Amino acid sequence: MNDAQLITTSKRLSYHLRHAPEKIGLEPDAAGWVEVAALLAGLGGAGRAVSRAELDEVVARNDKRRFEFDESGTRIRASQGHSIDVELDYPRSTPPDLLFHGTVAAALPSIRIEGLKPMRRHDVHLSALHDTAVRVGSRRGKPVVLTVDSAAMQRDGYEFRVSTNGVWLVAGVPPDYLSGL
Ligand code: HQG
């Protein structure tokens, strides 16, 4: 597969595994898993046939490792980023003392008041690397990187989880724990 095909297929998988499984007849379980066979059949039925070998390649080469197979290789899910209701079953985990969130200036007035909210997704997405946050913010314009005092949040009882692909997930970040606003 060339890079363009890889990106197109990855976007299609993100769409169905995170946001709209029903559009191709999928019913993810509580943790977001679907049968690989059902996914391939659903994509084929929508005129977007993908072979198992191509799927393997997309999962393996995806720039952010967005998708994962279960141990048996018969089920697949997105590792994070869902808007559908899922319980990703990652264990609670202690984050680094600081985490980063990339956004844009237009969001700041509301973030100053209500902190970071998951918006349409299941969780707020944070990164251990400043550079990653710059990239995330750049998707929407000139990036603004907020620093999260995750050590203080952890002390105060907030629950952090880290996805298989290294994204830190938390239900919300009140403004008191944010700097850079
Ligand atoms: C902002 C991509 C106003 C938040 C990326 C962001 C990431 C608020 C937007 C992953 C707010 C939500 C997630 C508030 C948060 N008021 N705006 N109170 N709280 N926001 O896309 O973090 O390619 O849902 O700053 O790389 O940008 O999909 O979240 O700008 O890892 O795998 O509301 O998605 O990964 O946007 O991105 P998103 P995000 P994938």
PDB file of C-alpha atoms and ligand atoms in Angstrom:
ATOM      1  CA  MET A   1       0.000   0.000   0.000  1.00  0.00           C
ATOM      2  CA  ASN A   2       1.233   3.500  -0.699  1.00  0.00           C
ATOM      3  CA  ASP A   3       1.048   6.215   1.971  1.00  0.00           C
ATOM      4  CA  ALA A   4      -2.099   7.819   0.550  1.00  0.00           C
ATOM      5  CA  GLN A   5      -3.976   4.506   0.569  1.00  0.00           C
ATOM      6  CA  LEU A   6      -2.737   3.838   4.064  1.00  0.00           C
ATOM      7  CA  ILE A   7      -4.078   7.183   5.311  1.00  0.00           C
ATOM      8  CA  THR A   8      -7.422   6.778   3.548  1.00  0.00           C
ATOM      9  CA  THR A   9      -7.947   3.332   5.021  1.00  0.00           C
ATOM     10  CA  SER A  10      -6.794   4.480   8.461  1.00  0.00           C
ATOM     11  CA  LYS A  11      -9.320   7.350   8.412  1.00  0.00           C
ATOM     12  CA  ARG A  12     -12.075   4.981   7.401  1.00  0.00           C
ATOM     13  CA  LEU A  13     -11.171   2.614  10.234  1.00  0.00           C
ATOM     14  CA  SER A  14     -11.057   5.501  12.727  1.00  0.00           C
ATOM     15  CA  TYR A  15     -14.477   6.620  11.585  1.00  0.00           C
ATOM     16  CA  HIS A  16     -16.114   3.226  11.975  1.00  0.00           C
ATOM     17  CA  LEU A  17     -14.250   1.964  15.040  1.00  0.00           C
ATOM     18  CA  ARG A  18     -14.467   5.237  16.983  1.00  0.00           C
ATOM     19  CA  HIS A  19     -17.560   7.030  15.789  1.00  0.00           C
ATOM     20  CA  ALA A  20     -19.951   5.230  13.454  1.00  0.00           C
ATOM     21  CA  PRO A  21     -19.788   1.428  13.657  1.00  0.00           C
ATOM     22  CA  GLU A  22     -23.478   1.055  12.825  1.00  0.00           C
ATOM     23  CA  LYS A  23     -22.977   2.563   9.380  1.00  0.00           C
ATOM     24  CA  ILE A  24     -21.332  -0.674   8.264  1.00  0.00           C
ATOM     25  CA  GLY A  25     -23.322  -2.984  10.493  1.00  0.00           C
ATOM     26  CA  LEU A  26     -20.826  -3.299  13.370  1.00  0.00           C
ATOM     27  CA  GLU A  27     -21.775  -3.691  17.008  1.00  0.00           C
ATOM     28  CA  PRO A  28     -18.666  -3.148  19.144  1.00  0.00           C
ATOM     29  CA  ASP A  29     -18.639  -4.806  22.540  1.00  0.00           C
ATOM     30  CA  ALA A  30     -18.361  -2.764  25.736  1.00  0.00           C
ATOM     31  CA  ALA A  31     -14.598  -2.330  25.288  1.00  0.00           C
ATOM     32  CA  GLY A  32     -14.867  -1.317  21.648  1.00  0.00           C
ATOM     33  CA  TRP A  33     -13.834  -4.609  20.058  1.00  0.00           C
ATOM     34  CA  VAL A  34     -15.345  -5.875  16.814  1.00  0.00           C
ATOM     35  CA  GLU A  35     -14.734  -9.111  14.924  1.00  0.00           C
ATOM     36  CA  VAL A  36     -12.171  -8.599  12.162  1.00  0.00           C
ATOM     37  CA  ALA A  37     -14.358 -10.689   9.853  1.00  0.00           C
ATOM     38  CA  ALA A  38     -17.329  -8.392  10.512  1.00  0.00           C
ATOM     39  CA  LEU A  39     -15.208  -5.299   9.882  1.00  0.00           C
ATOM     40  CA  LEU A  40     -13.907  -6.648   6.565  1.00  0.00           C
ATOM     41  CA  ALA A  41     -17.407  -7.720   5.528  1.00  0.00           C
ATOM     42  CA  GLY A  42     -18.814  -4.318   6.511  1.00  0.00           C
ATOM     43  CA  LEU A  43     -16.174  -2.394   4.576  1.00  0.00           C
ATOM     44  CA  GLY A  44     -16.656  -4.673   1.563  1.00  0.00           C
ATOM     45  CA  GLY A  45     -20.406  -4.227   1.738  1.00  0.00           C
ATOM     46  CA  ALA A  46     -19.912  -0.461   1.640  1.00  0.00           C
ATOM     47  CA  GLY A  47     -17.824  -0.806  -1.512  1.00  0.00           C
ATOM     48  CA  ARG A  48     -14.554  -0.211   0.373  1.00  0.00           C
ATOM     49  CA  ALA A  49     -13.126  -3.716   0.348  1.00  0.00           C
ATOM     50  CA  VAL A  50      -9.948  -4.199   2.388  1.00  0.00           C
ATOM     51  CA  SER A  51      -8.145  -7.533   2.554  1.00  0.00           C
ATOM     52  CA  ARG A  52      -6.898  -9.026   5.795  1.00  0.00           C
ATOM     53  CA  ALA A  53      -3.316  -8.439   4.608  1.00  0.00           C
ATOM     54  CA  GLU A  54      -4.074  -4.765   3.944  1.00  0.00           C
ATOM     55  CA  LEU A  55      -5.710  -4.416   7.347  1.00  0.00           C
ATOM     56  CA  ASP A  56      -2.646  -5.940   9.002  1.00  0.00           C
ATOM     57  CA  GLU A  57      -0.477  -3.461   7.151  1.00  0.00           C
ATOM     58  CA  VAL A  58      -2.572  -0.465   8.217  1.00  0.00           C
ATOM     59  CA  VAL A  59      -2.518  -1.578  11.854  1.00  0.00           C
ATOM     60  CA  ALA A  60       1.232  -2.185  11.781  1.00  0.00           C
ATOM     61  CA  ARG A  61       2.248   0.953   9.878  1.00  0.00           C
ATOM     62  CA  ASN A  62      -0.237   3.452  11.298  1.00  0.00           C
ATOM     63  CA  ASP A  63       1.697   6.541  12.366  1.00  0.00           C
ATOM     64  CA  LYS A  64       0.043   6.673  15.791  1.00  0.00           C
ATOM     65  CA  ARG A  65      -0.690   2.997  16.220  1.00  0.00           C
ATOM     66  CA  ARG A  66      -4.356   3.893  16.438  1.00  0.00           C
ATOM     67  CA  PHE A  67      -5.664   0.319  16.156  1.00  0.00           C
ATOM     68  CA  GLU A  68      -4.972  -2.920  17.962  1.00  0.00           C
ATOM     69  CA  PHE A  69      -5.830  -6.590  17.547  1.00  0.00           C
ATOM     70  CA  ASP A  70      -6.659  -8.772  20.517  1.00  0.00           C
ATOM     71  CA  GLU A  71      -4.283 -11.628  21.379  1.00  0.00           C
ATOM     72  CA  SER A  72      -6.052 -14.031  19.053  1.00  0.00           C
ATOM     73  CA  GLY A  73      -5.954 -11.584  16.149  1.00  0.00           C
ATOM     74  CA  THR A  74      -9.645 -12.137  15.490  1.00  0.00           C
ATOM     75  CA  ARG A  75     -10.861  -8.854  16.993  1.00  0.00           C
ATOM     76  CA  ILE A  76      -9.819  -5.246  16.455  1.00  0.00           C
ATOM     77  CA  ARG A  77     -10.507  -1.881  18.103  1.00  0.00           C
ATOM     78  CA  ALA A  78      -9.273   1.698  18.140  1.00  0.00           C
ATOM     79  CA  SER A  79      -6.940   2.218  21.103  1.00  0.00           C
ATOM     80  CA  GLN A  80      -8.477   5.625  21.956  1.00  0.00           C
ATOM     81  CA  GLY A  81     -10.360   8.556  20.487  1.00  0.00           C
ATOM     82  CA  HIS A  82     -13.900   7.163  20.558  1.00  0.00           C
ATOM     83  CA  SER A  83     -17.078   9.164  20.591  1.00  0.00           C
ATOM     84  CA  ILE A  84     -19.197   6.006  20.908  1.00  0.00           C
ATOM     85  CA  ASP A  85     -19.719   4.830  24.443  1.00  0.00           C
ATOM     86  CA  VAL A  86     -16.866   2.491  25.357  1.00  0.00           C
ATOM     87  CA  GLU A  87     -15.149   1.337  28.511  1.00  0.00           C
ATOM     88  CA  LEU A  88     -11.582   0.850  27.345  1.00  0.00           C
ATOM     89  CA  ASP A  89     -10.547  -1.142  30.394  1.00  0.00           C
ATOM     90  CA  TYR A  90      -7.059   0.309  30.679  1.00  0.00           C
ATOM     91  CA  PRO A  91      -5.867   0.078  34.266  1.00  0.00           C
ATOM     92  CA  ARG A  92      -5.354   3.216  36.318  1.00  0.00           C
ATOM     93  CA  SER A  93      -1.826   4.417  35.872  1.00  0.00           C
ATOM     94  CA  THR A  94       0.434   7.057  37.425  1.00  0.00           C
ATOM     95  CA  PRO A  95       1.268   9.727  34.859  1.00  0.00           C
ATOM     96  CA  PRO A  96       4.500  11.696  34.587  1.00  0.00           C
ATOM     97  CA  ASP A  97       4.414  14.832  36.780  1.00  0.00           C
ATOM     98  CA  LEU A  98       3.555  17.013  33.806  1.00  0.00           C
ATOM     99  CA  LEU A  99       1.417  16.295  30.774  1.00  0.00           C
ATOM    100  CA  PHE A 100       0.639  18.482  27.753  1.00  0.00           C
ATOM    101  CA  HIS A 101      -2.439  19.380  25.768  1.00  0.00           C
ATOM    102  CA  GLY A 102      -2.394  21.092  22.378  1.00  0.00           C
ATOM    103  CA  THR A 103      -5.224  23.455  21.526  1.00  0.00           C
ATOM    104  CA  VAL A 104      -5.785  26.845  19.872  1.00  0.00           C
ATOM    105  CA  ALA A 105      -6.308  30.385  21.217  1.00  0.00           C
ATOM    106  CA  ALA A 106     -10.013  30.409  20.346  1.00  0.00           C
ATOM    107  CA  ALA A 107     -10.657  27.647  22.884  1.00  0.00           C
ATOM    108  CA  LEU A 108      -8.889  29.407  25.769  1.00  0.00           C
ATOM    109  CA  PRO A 109     -11.685  31.659  27.095  1.00  0.00           C
ATOM    110  CA  SER A 110     -13.880  28.650  27.662  1.00  0.00           C
ATOM    111  CA  ILE A 111     -11.026  26.450  28.943  1.00  0.00           C
ATOM    112  CA  ARG A 112     -10.175  29.181  31.493  1.00  0.00           C
ATOM    113  CA  ILE A 113     -13.669  28.816  32.915  1.00  0.00           C
ATOM    114  CA  GLU A 114     -14.448  25.127  32.617  1.00  0.00           C
ATOM    115  CA  GLY A 115     -11.050  23.518  32.162  1.00  0.00           C
ATOM    116  CA  LEU A 116     -10.407  20.819  29.571  1.00  0.00           C
ATOM    117  CA  LYS A 117     -13.439  18.733  28.723  1.00  0.00           C
ATOM    118  CA  PRO A 118     -13.627  15.636  26.527  1.00  0.00           C
ATOM    119  CA  MET A 119     -15.952  17.479  24.127  1.00  0.00           C
ATOM    120  CA  ARG A 120     -17.192  14.812  21.703  1.00  0.00           C
ATOM    121  CA  ARG A 121     -14.764  12.154  22.774  1.00  0.00           C
ATOM    122  CA  HIS A 122     -14.711   9.842  25.674  1.00  0.00           C
ATOM    123  CA  ASP A 123     -11.785  11.443  27.506  1.00  0.00           C
ATOM    124  CA  VAL A 124      -9.474  14.430  27.430  1.00  0.00           C
ATOM    125  CA  HIS A 125      -6.331  13.441  25.498  1.00  0.00           C
ATOM    126  CA  LEU A 126      -2.975  14.427  26.976  1.00  0.00           C
ATOM    127  CA  SER A 127       0.581  13.655  25.934  1.00  0.00           C
ATOM    128  CA  ALA A 128       3.827  13.113  27.765  1.00  0.00           C
ATOM    129  CA  LEU A 129       5.704  14.943  25.022  1.00  0.00           C
ATOM    130  CA  HIS A 130       5.420  18.658  24.384  1.00  0.00           C
ATOM    131  CA  ASP A 131       6.044  18.082  20.658  1.00  0.00           C
ATOM    132  CA  THR A 132       3.037  15.802  20.392  1.00  0.00           C
ATOM    133  CA  ALA A 133       0.827  18.513  21.885  1.00  0.00           C
ATOM    134  CA  VAL A 134       2.178  21.017  19.346  1.00  0.00           C
ATOM    135  CA  ARG A 135       1.159  18.640  16.567  1.00  0.00           C
ATOM    136  CA  VAL A 136      -2.284  18.017  18.040  1.00  0.00           C
ATOM    137  CA  GLY A 137      -2.938  21.761  18.387  1.00  0.00           C
ATOM    138  CA  SER A 138      -1.698  22.416  14.840  1.00  0.00           C
ATOM    139  CA  ARG A 139      -4.624  20.422  13.423  1.00  0.00           C
ATOM    140  CA  ARG A 140      -6.819  23.419  14.287  1.00  0.00           C
ATOM    141  CA  GLY A 141      -4.559  26.417  13.678  1.00  0.00           C
ATOM    142  CA  LYS A 142      -1.683  28.079  15.497  1.00  0.00           C
ATOM    143  CA  PRO A 143      -1.029  25.690  18.383  1.00  0.00           C
ATOM    144  CA  VAL A 144      -1.182  26.687  22.047  1.00  0.00           C
ATOM    145  CA  VAL A 145       0.264  24.137  24.449  1.00  0.00           C
ATOM    146  CA  LEU A 146      -1.186  23.906  27.948  1.00  0.00           C
ATOM    147  CA  THR A 147       0.755  22.236  30.738  1.00  0.00           C
ATOM    148  CA  VAL A 148      -1.191  19.969  33.080  1.00  0.00           C
ATOM    149  CA  ASP A 149      -0.052  19.505  36.672  1.00  0.00           C
ATOM    150  CA  SER A 150      -0.768  15.796  36.539  1.00  0.00           C
ATOM    151  CA  ALA A 151       1.177  15.138  39.761  1.00  0.00           C
ATOM    152  CA  ALA A 152      -1.249  17.377  41.681  1.00  0.00           C
ATOM    153  CA  MET A 153      -4.258  15.835  39.948  1.00  0.00           C
ATOM    154  CA  GLN A 154      -3.022  12.380  40.808  1.00  0.00           C
ATOM    155  CA  ARG A 155      -2.583  13.440  44.451  1.00  0.00           C
ATOM    156  CA  ASP A 156      -6.104  14.831  44.439  1.00  0.00           C
ATOM    157  CA  GLY A 157      -7.554  11.528  43.274  1.00  0.00           C
ATOM    158  CA  TYR A 158      -8.092  12.043  39.553  1.00  0.00           C
ATOM    159  CA  GLU A 159      -7.850   8.823  37.563  1.00  0.00           C
ATOM    160  CA  PHE A 160      -5.400   8.626  34.701  1.00  0.00           C
ATOM    161  CA  ARG A 161      -5.142   5.865  32.153  1.00  0.00           C
ATOM    162  CA  VAL A 162      -2.726   5.395  29.301  1.00  0.00           C
ATOM    163  CA  SER A 163      -3.864   3.856  26.025  1.00  0.00           C
ATOM    164  CA  THR A 164      -1.959   1.109  24.250  1.00  0.00           C
ATOM    165  CA  ASN A 165      -0.589   3.759  21.913  1.00  0.00           C
ATOM    166  CA  GLY A 166       0.654   6.051  24.673  1.00  0.00           C
ATOM    167  CA  VAL A 167      -2.093   8.669  24.905  1.00  0.00           C
ATOM    168  CA  TRP A 168      -2.903   9.790  28.476  1.00  0.00           C
ATOM    169  CA  LEU A 169      -6.625   9.823  29.180  1.00  0.00           C
ATOM    170  CA  VAL A 170      -8.518  11.617  31.932  1.00  0.00           C
ATOM    171  CA  ALA A 171     -12.166  12.590  32.302  1.00  0.00           C
ATOM    172  CA  GLY A 172     -11.419  16.296  32.609  1.00  0.00           C
ATOM    173  CA  VAL A 173      -8.865  18.850  33.780  1.00  0.00           C
ATOM    174  CA  PRO A 174     -10.115  21.732  35.975  1.00  0.00           C
ATOM    175  CA  PRO A 175      -8.478  25.087  35.189  1.00  0.00           C
ATOM    176  CA  ASP A 176      -6.559  25.150  38.491  1.00  0.00           C
ATOM    177  CA  TYR A 177      -4.289  22.399  37.209  1.00  0.00           C
ATOM    178  CA  LEU A 178      -3.535  24.136  33.909  1.00  0.00           C
ATOM    179  CA  SER A 179      -0.793  26.570  33.044  1.00  0.00           C
ATOM    180  CA  GLY A 180      -0.335  28.416  29.786  1.00  0.00           C
ATOM    181  CA  LEU A 181      -3.893  29.735  29.717  1.00  0.00           C
TER     182      LEU A 181
HETATM  183  C1  HQG B   1     -10.823  21.680  22.955  1.00  0.00           C
HETATM  184  C2  HQG B   1      -6.132  13.170  17.443  1.00  0.00           C
HETATM  185  C3  HQG B   1     -13.435  24.777  24.534  1.00  0.00           C
HETATM  186  C4  HQG B   1      -9.551  20.881  22.912  1.00  0.00           C
HETATM  187  C5  HQG B   1      -5.108  14.042  18.131  1.00  0.00           C
HETATM  188  C6  HQG B   1      -9.547  20.444  21.443  1.00  0.00           C
HETATM  189  C7  HQG B   1      -5.265  13.665  19.575  1.00  0.00           C
HETATM  190  C8  HQG B   1     -12.181  22.870  24.624  1.00  0.00           C
HETATM  191  C9  HQG B   1     -11.020  20.267  21.129  1.00  0.00           C
HETATM  192  C10 HQG B   1      -6.683  13.218  19.682  1.00  0.00           C
HETATM  193  C11 HQG B   1     -12.503  22.682  25.978  1.00  0.00           C
HETATM  194  C12 HQG B   1     -11.444  18.815  21.162  1.00  0.00           C
HETATM  195  C13 HQG B   1      -7.495  14.180  20.476  1.00  0.00           C
HETATM  196  C14 HQG B   1     -13.346  23.639  26.581  1.00  0.00           C
HETATM  197  C15 HQG B   1     -11.216  21.089  25.396  1.00  0.00           C
HETATM  198  N1  HQG B   1     -13.778  24.657  25.828  1.00  0.00           N
HETATM  199  N2  HQG B   1     -12.633  23.897  23.899  1.00  0.00           N
HETATM  200  N3  HQG B   1     -13.712  23.549  27.870  1.00  0.00           N
HETATM  201  N4  HQG B   1     -11.904  21.573  26.430  1.00  0.00           N
HETATM  202  N5  HQG B   1     -11.381  21.859  24.292  1.00  0.00           N
HETATM  203  O1  HQG B   1     -10.170  16.351  18.566  1.00  0.00           O
HETATM  204  O2  HQG B   1      -7.223  16.717  22.106  1.00  0.00           O
HETATM  205  O3  HQG B   1      -5.524  11.484  14.861  1.00  0.00           O
HETATM  206  O4  HQG B   1     -11.721  15.889  20.517  1.00  0.00           O
HETATM  207  O5  HQG B   1      -8.439  21.676  23.247  1.00  0.00           O
HETATM  208  O6  HQG B   1      -3.831  13.836  17.642  1.00  0.00           O
HETATM  209  O7  HQG B   1      -7.593  17.921  19.868  1.00  0.00           O
HETATM  210  O8  HQG B   1      -7.706  11.194  15.995  1.00  0.00           O
HETATM  211  O9  HQG B   1      -9.379  16.472  20.979  1.00  0.00           O
HETATM  212  O10 HQG B   1      -9.013  21.446  20.618  1.00  0.00           O
HETATM  213  O11 HQG B   1      -4.416  12.658  20.013  1.00  0.00           O
HETATM  214  O12 HQG B   1      -5.814   9.632  16.475  1.00  0.00           O
HETATM  215  O13 HQG B   1     -11.733  20.955  22.145  1.00  0.00           O
HETATM  216  O14 HQG B   1      -7.180  13.186  18.339  1.00  0.00           O
HETATM  217  O15 HQG B   1      -5.694  11.872  17.270  1.00  0.00           O
HETATM  218  O16 HQG B   1     -10.901  18.198  20.011  1.00  0.00           O
HETATM  219  O17 HQG B   1      -7.369  15.484  19.942  1.00  0.00           O
HETATM  220  P1  HQG B   1     -10.589  16.642  19.956  1.00  0.00           P
HETATM  221  P2  HQG B   1      -7.826  16.753  20.756  1.00  0.00           P
HETATM  222  P3  HQG B   1      -6.209  10.992  16.065  1.00  0.00           P
END
